[in-house]
PDB file of C-alpha atoms in Angstrom:
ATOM      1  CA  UNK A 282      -8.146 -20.987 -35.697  1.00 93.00           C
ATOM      2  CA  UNK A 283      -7.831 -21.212 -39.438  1.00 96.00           C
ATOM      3  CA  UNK A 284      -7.786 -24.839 -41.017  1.00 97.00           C
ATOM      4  CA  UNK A 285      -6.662 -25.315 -44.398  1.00 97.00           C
ATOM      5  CA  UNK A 286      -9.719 -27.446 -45.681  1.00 96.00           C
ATOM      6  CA  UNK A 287      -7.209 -30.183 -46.689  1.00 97.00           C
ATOM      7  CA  UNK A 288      -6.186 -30.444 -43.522  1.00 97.00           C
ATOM      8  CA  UNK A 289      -9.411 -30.387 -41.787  1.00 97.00           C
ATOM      9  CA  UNK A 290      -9.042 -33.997 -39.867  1.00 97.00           C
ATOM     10  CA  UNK A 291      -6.415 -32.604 -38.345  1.00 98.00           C
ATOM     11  CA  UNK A 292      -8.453 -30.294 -36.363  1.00 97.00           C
ATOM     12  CA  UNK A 293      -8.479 -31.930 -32.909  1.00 97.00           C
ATOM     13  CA  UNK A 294      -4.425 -32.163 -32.766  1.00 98.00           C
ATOM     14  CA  UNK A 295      -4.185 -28.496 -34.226  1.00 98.00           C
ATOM     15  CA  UNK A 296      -6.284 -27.443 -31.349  1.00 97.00           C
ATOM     16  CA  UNK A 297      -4.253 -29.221 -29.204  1.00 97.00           C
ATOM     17  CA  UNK A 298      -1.182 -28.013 -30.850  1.00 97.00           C
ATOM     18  CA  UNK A 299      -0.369 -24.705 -28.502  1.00 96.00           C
ATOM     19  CA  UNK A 300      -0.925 -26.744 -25.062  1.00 95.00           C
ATOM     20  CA  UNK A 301       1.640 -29.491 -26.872  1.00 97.00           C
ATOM     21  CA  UNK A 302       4.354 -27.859 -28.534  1.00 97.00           C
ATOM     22  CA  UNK A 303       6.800 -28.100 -26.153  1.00 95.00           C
ATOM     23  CA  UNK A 304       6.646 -31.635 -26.092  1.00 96.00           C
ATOM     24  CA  UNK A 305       5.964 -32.335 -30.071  1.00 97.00           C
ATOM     25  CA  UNK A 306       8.946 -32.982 -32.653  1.00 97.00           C
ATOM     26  CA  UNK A 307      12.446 -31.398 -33.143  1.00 96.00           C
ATOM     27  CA  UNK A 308      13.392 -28.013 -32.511  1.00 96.00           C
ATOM     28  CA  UNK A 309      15.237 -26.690 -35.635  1.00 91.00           C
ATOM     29  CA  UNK A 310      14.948 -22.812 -34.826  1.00 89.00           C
ATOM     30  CA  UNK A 311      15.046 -21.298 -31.041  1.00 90.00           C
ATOM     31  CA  UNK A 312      15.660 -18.049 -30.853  1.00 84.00           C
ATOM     32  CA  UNK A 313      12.745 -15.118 -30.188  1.00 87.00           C
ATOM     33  CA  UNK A 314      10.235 -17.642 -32.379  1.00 92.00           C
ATOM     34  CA  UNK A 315      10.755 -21.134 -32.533  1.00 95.00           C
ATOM     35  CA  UNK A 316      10.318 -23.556 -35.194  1.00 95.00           C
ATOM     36  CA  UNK A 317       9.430 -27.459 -34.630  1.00 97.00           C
ATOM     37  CA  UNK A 318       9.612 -30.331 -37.195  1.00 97.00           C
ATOM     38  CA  UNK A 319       6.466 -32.611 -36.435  1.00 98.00           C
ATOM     39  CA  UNK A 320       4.942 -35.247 -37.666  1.00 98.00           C
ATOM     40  CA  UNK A 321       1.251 -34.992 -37.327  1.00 98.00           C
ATOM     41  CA  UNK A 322      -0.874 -37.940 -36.745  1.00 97.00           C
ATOM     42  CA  UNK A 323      -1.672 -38.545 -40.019  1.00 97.00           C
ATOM     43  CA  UNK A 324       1.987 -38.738 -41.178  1.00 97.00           C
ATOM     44  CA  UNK A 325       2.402 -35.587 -42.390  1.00 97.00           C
ATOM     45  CA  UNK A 326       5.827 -34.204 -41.518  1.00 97.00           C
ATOM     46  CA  UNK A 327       4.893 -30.553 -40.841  1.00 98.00           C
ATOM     47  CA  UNK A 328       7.129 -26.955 -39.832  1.00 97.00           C
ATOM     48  CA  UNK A 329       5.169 -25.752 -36.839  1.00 97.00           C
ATOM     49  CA  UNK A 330       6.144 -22.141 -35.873  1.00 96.00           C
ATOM     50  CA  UNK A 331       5.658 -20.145 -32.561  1.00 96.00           C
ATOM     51  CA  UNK A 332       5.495 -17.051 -32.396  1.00 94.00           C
ATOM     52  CA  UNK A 333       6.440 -15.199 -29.389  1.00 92.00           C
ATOM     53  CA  UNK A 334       3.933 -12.365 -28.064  1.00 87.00           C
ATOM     54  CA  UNK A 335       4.084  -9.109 -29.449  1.00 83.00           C
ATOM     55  CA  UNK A 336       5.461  -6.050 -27.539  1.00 82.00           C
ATOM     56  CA  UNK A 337       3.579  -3.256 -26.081  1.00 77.00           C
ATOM     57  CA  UNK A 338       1.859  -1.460 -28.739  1.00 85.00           C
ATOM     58  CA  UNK A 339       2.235  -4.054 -31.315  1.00 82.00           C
ATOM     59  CA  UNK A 340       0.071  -6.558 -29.277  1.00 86.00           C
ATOM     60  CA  UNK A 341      -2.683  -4.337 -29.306  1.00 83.00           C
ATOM     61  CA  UNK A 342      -2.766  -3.289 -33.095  1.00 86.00           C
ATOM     62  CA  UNK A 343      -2.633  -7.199 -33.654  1.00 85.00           C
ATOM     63  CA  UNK A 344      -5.340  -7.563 -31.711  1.00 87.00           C
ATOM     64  CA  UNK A 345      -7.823  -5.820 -32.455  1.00 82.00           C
ATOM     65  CA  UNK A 346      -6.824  -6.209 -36.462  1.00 82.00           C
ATOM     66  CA  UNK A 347      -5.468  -3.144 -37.285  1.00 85.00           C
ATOM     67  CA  UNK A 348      -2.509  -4.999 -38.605  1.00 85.00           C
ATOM     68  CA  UNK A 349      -2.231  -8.943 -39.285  1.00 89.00           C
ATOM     69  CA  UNK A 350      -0.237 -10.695 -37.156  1.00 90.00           C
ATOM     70  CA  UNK A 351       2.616 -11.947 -38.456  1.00 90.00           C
ATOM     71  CA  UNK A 352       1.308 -15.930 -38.572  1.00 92.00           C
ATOM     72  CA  UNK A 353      -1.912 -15.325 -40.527  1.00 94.00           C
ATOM     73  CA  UNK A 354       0.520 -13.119 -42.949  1.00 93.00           C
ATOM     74  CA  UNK A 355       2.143 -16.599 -43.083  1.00 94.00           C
ATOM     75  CA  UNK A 356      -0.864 -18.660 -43.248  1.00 95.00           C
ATOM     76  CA  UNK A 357      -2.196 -15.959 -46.217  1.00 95.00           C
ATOM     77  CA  UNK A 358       0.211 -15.438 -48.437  1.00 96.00           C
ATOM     78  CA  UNK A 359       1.427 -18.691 -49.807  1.00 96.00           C
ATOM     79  CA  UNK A 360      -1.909 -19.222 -51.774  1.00 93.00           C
ATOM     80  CA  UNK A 361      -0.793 -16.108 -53.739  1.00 95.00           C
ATOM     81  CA  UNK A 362       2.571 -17.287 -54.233  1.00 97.00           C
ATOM     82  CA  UNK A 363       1.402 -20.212 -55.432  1.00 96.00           C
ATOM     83  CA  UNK A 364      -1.157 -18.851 -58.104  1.00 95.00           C
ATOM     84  CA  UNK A 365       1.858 -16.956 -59.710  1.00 96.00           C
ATOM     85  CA  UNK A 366       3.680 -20.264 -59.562  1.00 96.00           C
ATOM     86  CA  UNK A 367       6.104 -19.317 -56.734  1.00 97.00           C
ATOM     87  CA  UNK A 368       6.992 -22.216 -54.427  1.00 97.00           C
ATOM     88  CA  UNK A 369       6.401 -22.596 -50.928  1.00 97.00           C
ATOM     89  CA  UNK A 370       5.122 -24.660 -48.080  1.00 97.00           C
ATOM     90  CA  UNK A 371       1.553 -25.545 -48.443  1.00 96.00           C
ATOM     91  CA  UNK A 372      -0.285 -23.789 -45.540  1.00 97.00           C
ATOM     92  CA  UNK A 373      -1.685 -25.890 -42.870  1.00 98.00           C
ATOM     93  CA  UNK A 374      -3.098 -24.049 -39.969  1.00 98.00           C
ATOM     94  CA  UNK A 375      -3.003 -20.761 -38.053  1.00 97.00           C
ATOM     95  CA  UNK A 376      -3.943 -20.233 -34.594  1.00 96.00           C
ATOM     96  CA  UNK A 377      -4.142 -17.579 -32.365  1.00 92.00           C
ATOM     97  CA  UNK A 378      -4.904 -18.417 -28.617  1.00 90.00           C
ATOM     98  CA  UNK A 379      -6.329 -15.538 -26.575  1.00 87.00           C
ATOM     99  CA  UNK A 380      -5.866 -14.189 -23.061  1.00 86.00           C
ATOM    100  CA  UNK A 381      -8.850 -13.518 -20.916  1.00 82.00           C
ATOM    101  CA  UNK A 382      -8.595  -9.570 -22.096  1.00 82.00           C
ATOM    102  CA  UNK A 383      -8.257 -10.734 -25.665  1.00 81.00           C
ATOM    103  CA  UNK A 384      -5.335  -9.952 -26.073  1.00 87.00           C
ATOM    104  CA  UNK A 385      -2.967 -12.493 -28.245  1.00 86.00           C
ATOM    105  CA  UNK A 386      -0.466 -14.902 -26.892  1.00 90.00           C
ATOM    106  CA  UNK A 387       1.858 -16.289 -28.995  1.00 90.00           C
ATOM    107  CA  UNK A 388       0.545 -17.306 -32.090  1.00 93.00           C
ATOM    108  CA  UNK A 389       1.052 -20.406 -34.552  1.00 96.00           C
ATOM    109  CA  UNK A 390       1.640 -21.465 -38.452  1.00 97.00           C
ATOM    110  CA  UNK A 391       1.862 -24.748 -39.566  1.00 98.00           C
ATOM    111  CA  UNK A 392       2.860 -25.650 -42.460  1.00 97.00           C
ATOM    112  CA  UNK A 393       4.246 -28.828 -44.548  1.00 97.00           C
ATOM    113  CA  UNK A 394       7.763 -29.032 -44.282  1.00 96.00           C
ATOM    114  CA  UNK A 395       9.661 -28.746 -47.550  1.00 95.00           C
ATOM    115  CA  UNK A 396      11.701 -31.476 -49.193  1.00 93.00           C
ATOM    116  CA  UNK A 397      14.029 -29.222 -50.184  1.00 95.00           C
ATOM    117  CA  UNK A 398      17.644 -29.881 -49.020  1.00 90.00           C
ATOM    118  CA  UNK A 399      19.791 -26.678 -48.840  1.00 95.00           C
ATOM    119  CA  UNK A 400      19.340 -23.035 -47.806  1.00 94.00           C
ATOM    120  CA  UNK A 401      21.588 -20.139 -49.075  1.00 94.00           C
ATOM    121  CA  UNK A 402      23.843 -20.822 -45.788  1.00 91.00           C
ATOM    122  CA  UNK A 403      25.996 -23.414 -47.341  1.00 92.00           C
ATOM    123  CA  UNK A 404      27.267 -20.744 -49.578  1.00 91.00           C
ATOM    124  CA  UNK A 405      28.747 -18.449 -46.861  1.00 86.00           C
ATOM    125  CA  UNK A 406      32.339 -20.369 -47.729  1.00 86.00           C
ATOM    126  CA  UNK A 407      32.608 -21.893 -50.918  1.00 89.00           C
ATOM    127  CA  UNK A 408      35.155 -21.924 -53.293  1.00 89.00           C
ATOM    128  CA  UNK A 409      35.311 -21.108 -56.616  1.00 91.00           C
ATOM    129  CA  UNK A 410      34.091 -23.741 -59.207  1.00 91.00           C
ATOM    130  CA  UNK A 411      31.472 -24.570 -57.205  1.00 92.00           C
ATOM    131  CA  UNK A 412      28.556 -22.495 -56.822  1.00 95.00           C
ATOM    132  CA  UNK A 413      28.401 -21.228 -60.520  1.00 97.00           C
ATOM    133  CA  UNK A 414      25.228 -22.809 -61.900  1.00 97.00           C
ATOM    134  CA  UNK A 415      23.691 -22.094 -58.460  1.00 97.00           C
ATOM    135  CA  UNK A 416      24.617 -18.373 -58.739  1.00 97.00           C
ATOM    136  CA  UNK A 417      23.070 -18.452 -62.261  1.00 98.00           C
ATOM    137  CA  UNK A 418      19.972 -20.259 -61.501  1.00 98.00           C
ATOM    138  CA  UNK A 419      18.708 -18.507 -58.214  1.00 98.00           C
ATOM    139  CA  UNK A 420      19.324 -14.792 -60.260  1.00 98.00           C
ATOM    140  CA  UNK A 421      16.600 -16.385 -62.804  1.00 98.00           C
ATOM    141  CA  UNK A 422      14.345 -17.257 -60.397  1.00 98.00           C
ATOM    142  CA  UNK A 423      14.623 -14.547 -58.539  1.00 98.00           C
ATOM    143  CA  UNK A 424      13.884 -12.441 -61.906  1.00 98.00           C
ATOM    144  CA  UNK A 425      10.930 -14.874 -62.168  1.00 98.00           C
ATOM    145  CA  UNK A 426       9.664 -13.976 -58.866  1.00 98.00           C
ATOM    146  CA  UNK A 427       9.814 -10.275 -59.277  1.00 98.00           C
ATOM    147  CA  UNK A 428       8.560 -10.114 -62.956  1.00 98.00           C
ATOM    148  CA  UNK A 429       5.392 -12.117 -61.394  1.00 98.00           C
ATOM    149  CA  UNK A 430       5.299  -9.323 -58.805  1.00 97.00           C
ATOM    150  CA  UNK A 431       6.429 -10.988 -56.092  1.00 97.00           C
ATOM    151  CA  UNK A 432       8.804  -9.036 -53.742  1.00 98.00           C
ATOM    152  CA  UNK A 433      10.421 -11.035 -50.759  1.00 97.00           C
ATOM    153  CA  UNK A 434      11.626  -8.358 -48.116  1.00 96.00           C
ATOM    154  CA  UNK A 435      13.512 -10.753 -46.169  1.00 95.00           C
ATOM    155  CA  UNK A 436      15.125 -12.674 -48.830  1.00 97.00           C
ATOM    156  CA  UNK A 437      18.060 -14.038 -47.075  1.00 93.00           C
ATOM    157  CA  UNK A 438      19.849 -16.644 -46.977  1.00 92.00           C
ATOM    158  CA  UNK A 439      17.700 -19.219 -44.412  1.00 92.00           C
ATOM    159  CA  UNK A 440      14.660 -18.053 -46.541  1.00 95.00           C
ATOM    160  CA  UNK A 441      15.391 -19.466 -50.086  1.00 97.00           C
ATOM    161  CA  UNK A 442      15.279 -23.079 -49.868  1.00 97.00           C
ATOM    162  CA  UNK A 443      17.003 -25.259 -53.151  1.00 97.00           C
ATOM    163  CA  UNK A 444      17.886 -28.348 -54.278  1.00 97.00           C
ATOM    164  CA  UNK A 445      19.015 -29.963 -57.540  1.00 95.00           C
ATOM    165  CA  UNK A 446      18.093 -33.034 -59.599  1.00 94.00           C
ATOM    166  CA  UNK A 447      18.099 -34.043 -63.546  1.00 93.00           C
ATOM    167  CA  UNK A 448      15.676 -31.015 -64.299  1.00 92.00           C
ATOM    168  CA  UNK A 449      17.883 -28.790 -62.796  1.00 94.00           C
ATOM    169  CA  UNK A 450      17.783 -26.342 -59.829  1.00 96.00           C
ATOM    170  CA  UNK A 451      14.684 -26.202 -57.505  1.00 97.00           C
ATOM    171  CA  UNK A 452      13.726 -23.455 -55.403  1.00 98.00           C
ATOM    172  CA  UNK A 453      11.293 -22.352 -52.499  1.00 97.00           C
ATOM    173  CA  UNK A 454      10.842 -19.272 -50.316  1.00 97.00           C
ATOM    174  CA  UNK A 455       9.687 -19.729 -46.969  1.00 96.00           C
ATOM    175  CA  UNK A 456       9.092 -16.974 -43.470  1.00 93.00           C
ATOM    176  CA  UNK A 457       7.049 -14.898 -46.122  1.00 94.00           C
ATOM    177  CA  UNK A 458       4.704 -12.830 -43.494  1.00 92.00           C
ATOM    178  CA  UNK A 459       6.853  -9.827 -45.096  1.00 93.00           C
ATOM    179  CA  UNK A 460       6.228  -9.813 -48.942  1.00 94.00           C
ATOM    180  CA  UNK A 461       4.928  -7.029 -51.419  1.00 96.00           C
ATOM    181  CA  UNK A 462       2.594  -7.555 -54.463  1.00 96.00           C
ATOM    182  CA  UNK A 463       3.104  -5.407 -57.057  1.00 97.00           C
ATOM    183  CA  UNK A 464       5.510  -4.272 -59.695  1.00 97.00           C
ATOM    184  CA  UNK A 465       9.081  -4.432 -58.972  1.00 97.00           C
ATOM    185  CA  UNK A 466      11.311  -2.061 -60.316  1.00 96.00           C
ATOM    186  CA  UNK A 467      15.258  -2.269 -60.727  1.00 94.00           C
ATOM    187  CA  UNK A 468      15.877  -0.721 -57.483  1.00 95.00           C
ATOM    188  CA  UNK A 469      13.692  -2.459 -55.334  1.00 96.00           C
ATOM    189  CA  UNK A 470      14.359  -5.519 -57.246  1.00 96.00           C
ATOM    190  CA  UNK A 471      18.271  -5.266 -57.029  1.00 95.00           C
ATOM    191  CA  UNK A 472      18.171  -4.040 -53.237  1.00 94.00           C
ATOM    192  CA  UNK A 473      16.496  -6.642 -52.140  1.00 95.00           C
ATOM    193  CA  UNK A 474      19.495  -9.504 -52.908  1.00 96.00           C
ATOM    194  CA  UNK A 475      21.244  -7.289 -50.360  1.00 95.00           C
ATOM    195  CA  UNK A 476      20.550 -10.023 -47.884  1.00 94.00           C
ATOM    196  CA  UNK A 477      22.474 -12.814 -49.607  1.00 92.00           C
ATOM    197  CA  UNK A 478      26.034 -13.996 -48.193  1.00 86.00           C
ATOM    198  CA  UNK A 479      28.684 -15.349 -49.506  1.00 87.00           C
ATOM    199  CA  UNK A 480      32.138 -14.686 -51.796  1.00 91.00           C
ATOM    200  CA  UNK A 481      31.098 -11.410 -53.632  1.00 92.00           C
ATOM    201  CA  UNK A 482      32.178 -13.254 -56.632  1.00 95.00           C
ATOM    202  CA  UNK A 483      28.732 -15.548 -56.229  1.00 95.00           C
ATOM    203  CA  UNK A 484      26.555 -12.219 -55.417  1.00 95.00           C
ATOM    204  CA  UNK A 485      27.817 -10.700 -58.804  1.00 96.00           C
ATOM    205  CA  UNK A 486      26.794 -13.579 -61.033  1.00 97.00           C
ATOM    206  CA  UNK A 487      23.549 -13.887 -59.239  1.00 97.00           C
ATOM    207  CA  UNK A 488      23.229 -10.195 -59.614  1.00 97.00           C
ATOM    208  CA  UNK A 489      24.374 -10.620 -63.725  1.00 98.00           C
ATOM    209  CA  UNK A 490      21.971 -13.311 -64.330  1.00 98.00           C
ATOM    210  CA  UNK A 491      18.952 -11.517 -62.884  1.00 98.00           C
ATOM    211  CA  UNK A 492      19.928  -8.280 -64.830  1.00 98.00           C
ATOM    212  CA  UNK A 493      20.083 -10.510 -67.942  1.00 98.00           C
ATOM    213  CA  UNK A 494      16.922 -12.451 -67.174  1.00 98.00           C
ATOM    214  CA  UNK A 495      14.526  -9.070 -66.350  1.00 97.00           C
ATOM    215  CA  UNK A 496      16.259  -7.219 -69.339  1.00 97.00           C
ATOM    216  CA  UNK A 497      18.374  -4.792 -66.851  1.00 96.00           C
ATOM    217  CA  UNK A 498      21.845  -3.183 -67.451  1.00 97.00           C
ATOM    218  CA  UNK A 499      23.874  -5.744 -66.014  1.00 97.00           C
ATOM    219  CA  UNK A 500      26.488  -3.276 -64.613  1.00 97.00           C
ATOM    220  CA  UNK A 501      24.032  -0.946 -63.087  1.00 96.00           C
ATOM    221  CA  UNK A 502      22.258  -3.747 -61.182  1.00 97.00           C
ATOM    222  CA  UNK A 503      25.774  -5.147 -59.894  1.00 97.00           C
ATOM    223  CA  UNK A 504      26.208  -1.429 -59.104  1.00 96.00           C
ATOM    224  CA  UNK A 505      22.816  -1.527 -57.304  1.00 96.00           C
ATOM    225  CA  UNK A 506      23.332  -4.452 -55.404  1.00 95.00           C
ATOM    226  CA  UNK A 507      26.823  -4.195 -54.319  1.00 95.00           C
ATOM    227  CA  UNK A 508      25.974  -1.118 -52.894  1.00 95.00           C
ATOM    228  CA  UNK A 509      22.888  -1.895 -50.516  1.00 96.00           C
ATOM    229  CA  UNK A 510      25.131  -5.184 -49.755  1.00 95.00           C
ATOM    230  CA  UNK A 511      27.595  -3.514 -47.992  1.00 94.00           C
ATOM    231  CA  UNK A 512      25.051  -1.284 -46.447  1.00 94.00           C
ATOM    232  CA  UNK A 513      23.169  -3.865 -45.268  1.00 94.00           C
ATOM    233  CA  UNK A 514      26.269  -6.173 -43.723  1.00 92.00           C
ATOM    234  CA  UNK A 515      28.077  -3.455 -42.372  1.00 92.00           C
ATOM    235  CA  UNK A 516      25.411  -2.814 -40.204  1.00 93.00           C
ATOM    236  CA  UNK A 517      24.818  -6.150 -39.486  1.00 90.00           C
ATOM    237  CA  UNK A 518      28.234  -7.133 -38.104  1.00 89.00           C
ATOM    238  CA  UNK A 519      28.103  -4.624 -36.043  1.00 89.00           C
ATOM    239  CA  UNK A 520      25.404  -6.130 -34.096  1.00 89.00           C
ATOM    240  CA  UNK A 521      25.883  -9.611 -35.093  1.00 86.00           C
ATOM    241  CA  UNK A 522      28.742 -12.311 -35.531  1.00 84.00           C
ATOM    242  CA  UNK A 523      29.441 -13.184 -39.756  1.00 81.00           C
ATOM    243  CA  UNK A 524      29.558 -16.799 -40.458  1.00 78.00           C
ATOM    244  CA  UNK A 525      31.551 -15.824 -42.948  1.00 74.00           C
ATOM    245  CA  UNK A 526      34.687 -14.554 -44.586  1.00 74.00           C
ATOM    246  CA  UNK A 527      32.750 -10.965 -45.572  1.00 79.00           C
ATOM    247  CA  UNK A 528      33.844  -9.297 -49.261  1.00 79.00           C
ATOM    248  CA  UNK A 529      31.994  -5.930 -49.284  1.00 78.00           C
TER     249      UNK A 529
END
């Protein structure tokens, strides 16, 4: 187990935390991981995530470290985020229980939970008038992100947390176990807002403003992202229900 050093009296519940879950806080996410809100002993209202055991092959690459499981990519990463200034939960714990082979079960990150309000969801059907400012904030940050060499690879739209107050728009990325560090060019930058939903109307001004905010051709990255949008969602719906009404 890995302890935050913050979060160090916590130790005894964390180790508890695996025999426990199933009884501890609100489920918020249930599908092949689950996700818990949880108030830990000391008050702290913390995101506790299980993660399911890998399959076949994967299993054993995780564990014998060939590859990082996907929870201490989780518990890892948000320190670097946070040196470049990009929010996210502050880690709490990661903890991998073991069968009697050594091979992993399913695994655990804990986290704080964020006080931020909204995800990208509530944008799947809004109307026009409404989602302008957001549009042009989240393509700035997202330009900020990227010029800090930050790449999100599943920036979607349960990923990017916001909220707004006097200063303005507030943002947060959380499930980062998939991220790259390094320079991020036009393409990669523009491909990955492929994820977002919503009317295309919303996608283009997010798309404008982060062209404007990186120094891009606005109509090539509207180009760029248009086109591995409807890549992306018309392979999606074919698997999956949209939430929706979907503009490609």
């Amino acid at each position: 187990m890995l302890i935050n050093k913050k979060y160090e009296h916590l130790h005894g519940w964390l180790e508890r935390l695996p025999a426990d879950f199933e009884q501890l806080g609100e489920v918020i996410y249930d599908k092949r991981n689950q996700l818990r809100v949880i108030t830990a002993p000391d008050g702290t209202l913390v995101n506790a995530k299980r993660y399911c055991i890998p399959h076949a092959i994967n299993r054993v690459v995780y564990s014998l470290g060939i590859r990082q499981p996907k929870g201490l990519r989780a518990f890892t990463y948000p320190t670097r985020l946070l040196e470049r200034g990009i929010e996210t939960p502050e880690p709490i714990a990661y903890i991998e229980p073991r069968n009697g082979c050594g091979l992993l079960k399913e695994t655990y990150f804990v986290s704080v939970q964020s006080q931020l309000g909204h995800t990208l969801y509530e944008v799947g059907d809004a109307r026009e008038g409404t989602y302008e400012e957001l549009a042009d904030a989240l393509g700035r940050y997202t330009a900020t992100m990227h010029d800090r060499e930050v790449l999100h690879l599943d920036y979607s739209p349960g990923n990017i947390l916001w909220d707004k107050d006097n200063e303005g728009y507030h943002f947060a990325v959380v499930d980062i176990n998939r991220m790259r560090f390094g320079k991020v060019d036009i393409e990669d930058g523009c491909a990955a807002l492929r994820r977002l939903w919503g009317p295309k109307r919303f996608i283009e001004l997010t798309a404008r403003s982060y062209a404007r905010a990186r120094g891009f051709n606005e109509d090539e990255a509207v180009r760029i992202i248009m086109q591995a949008r409807e890549a992306f969602w018309t392979r999606y719906q074919r698997r999956h229900p949209v939430e929706f009404p979907l503009e490609l």
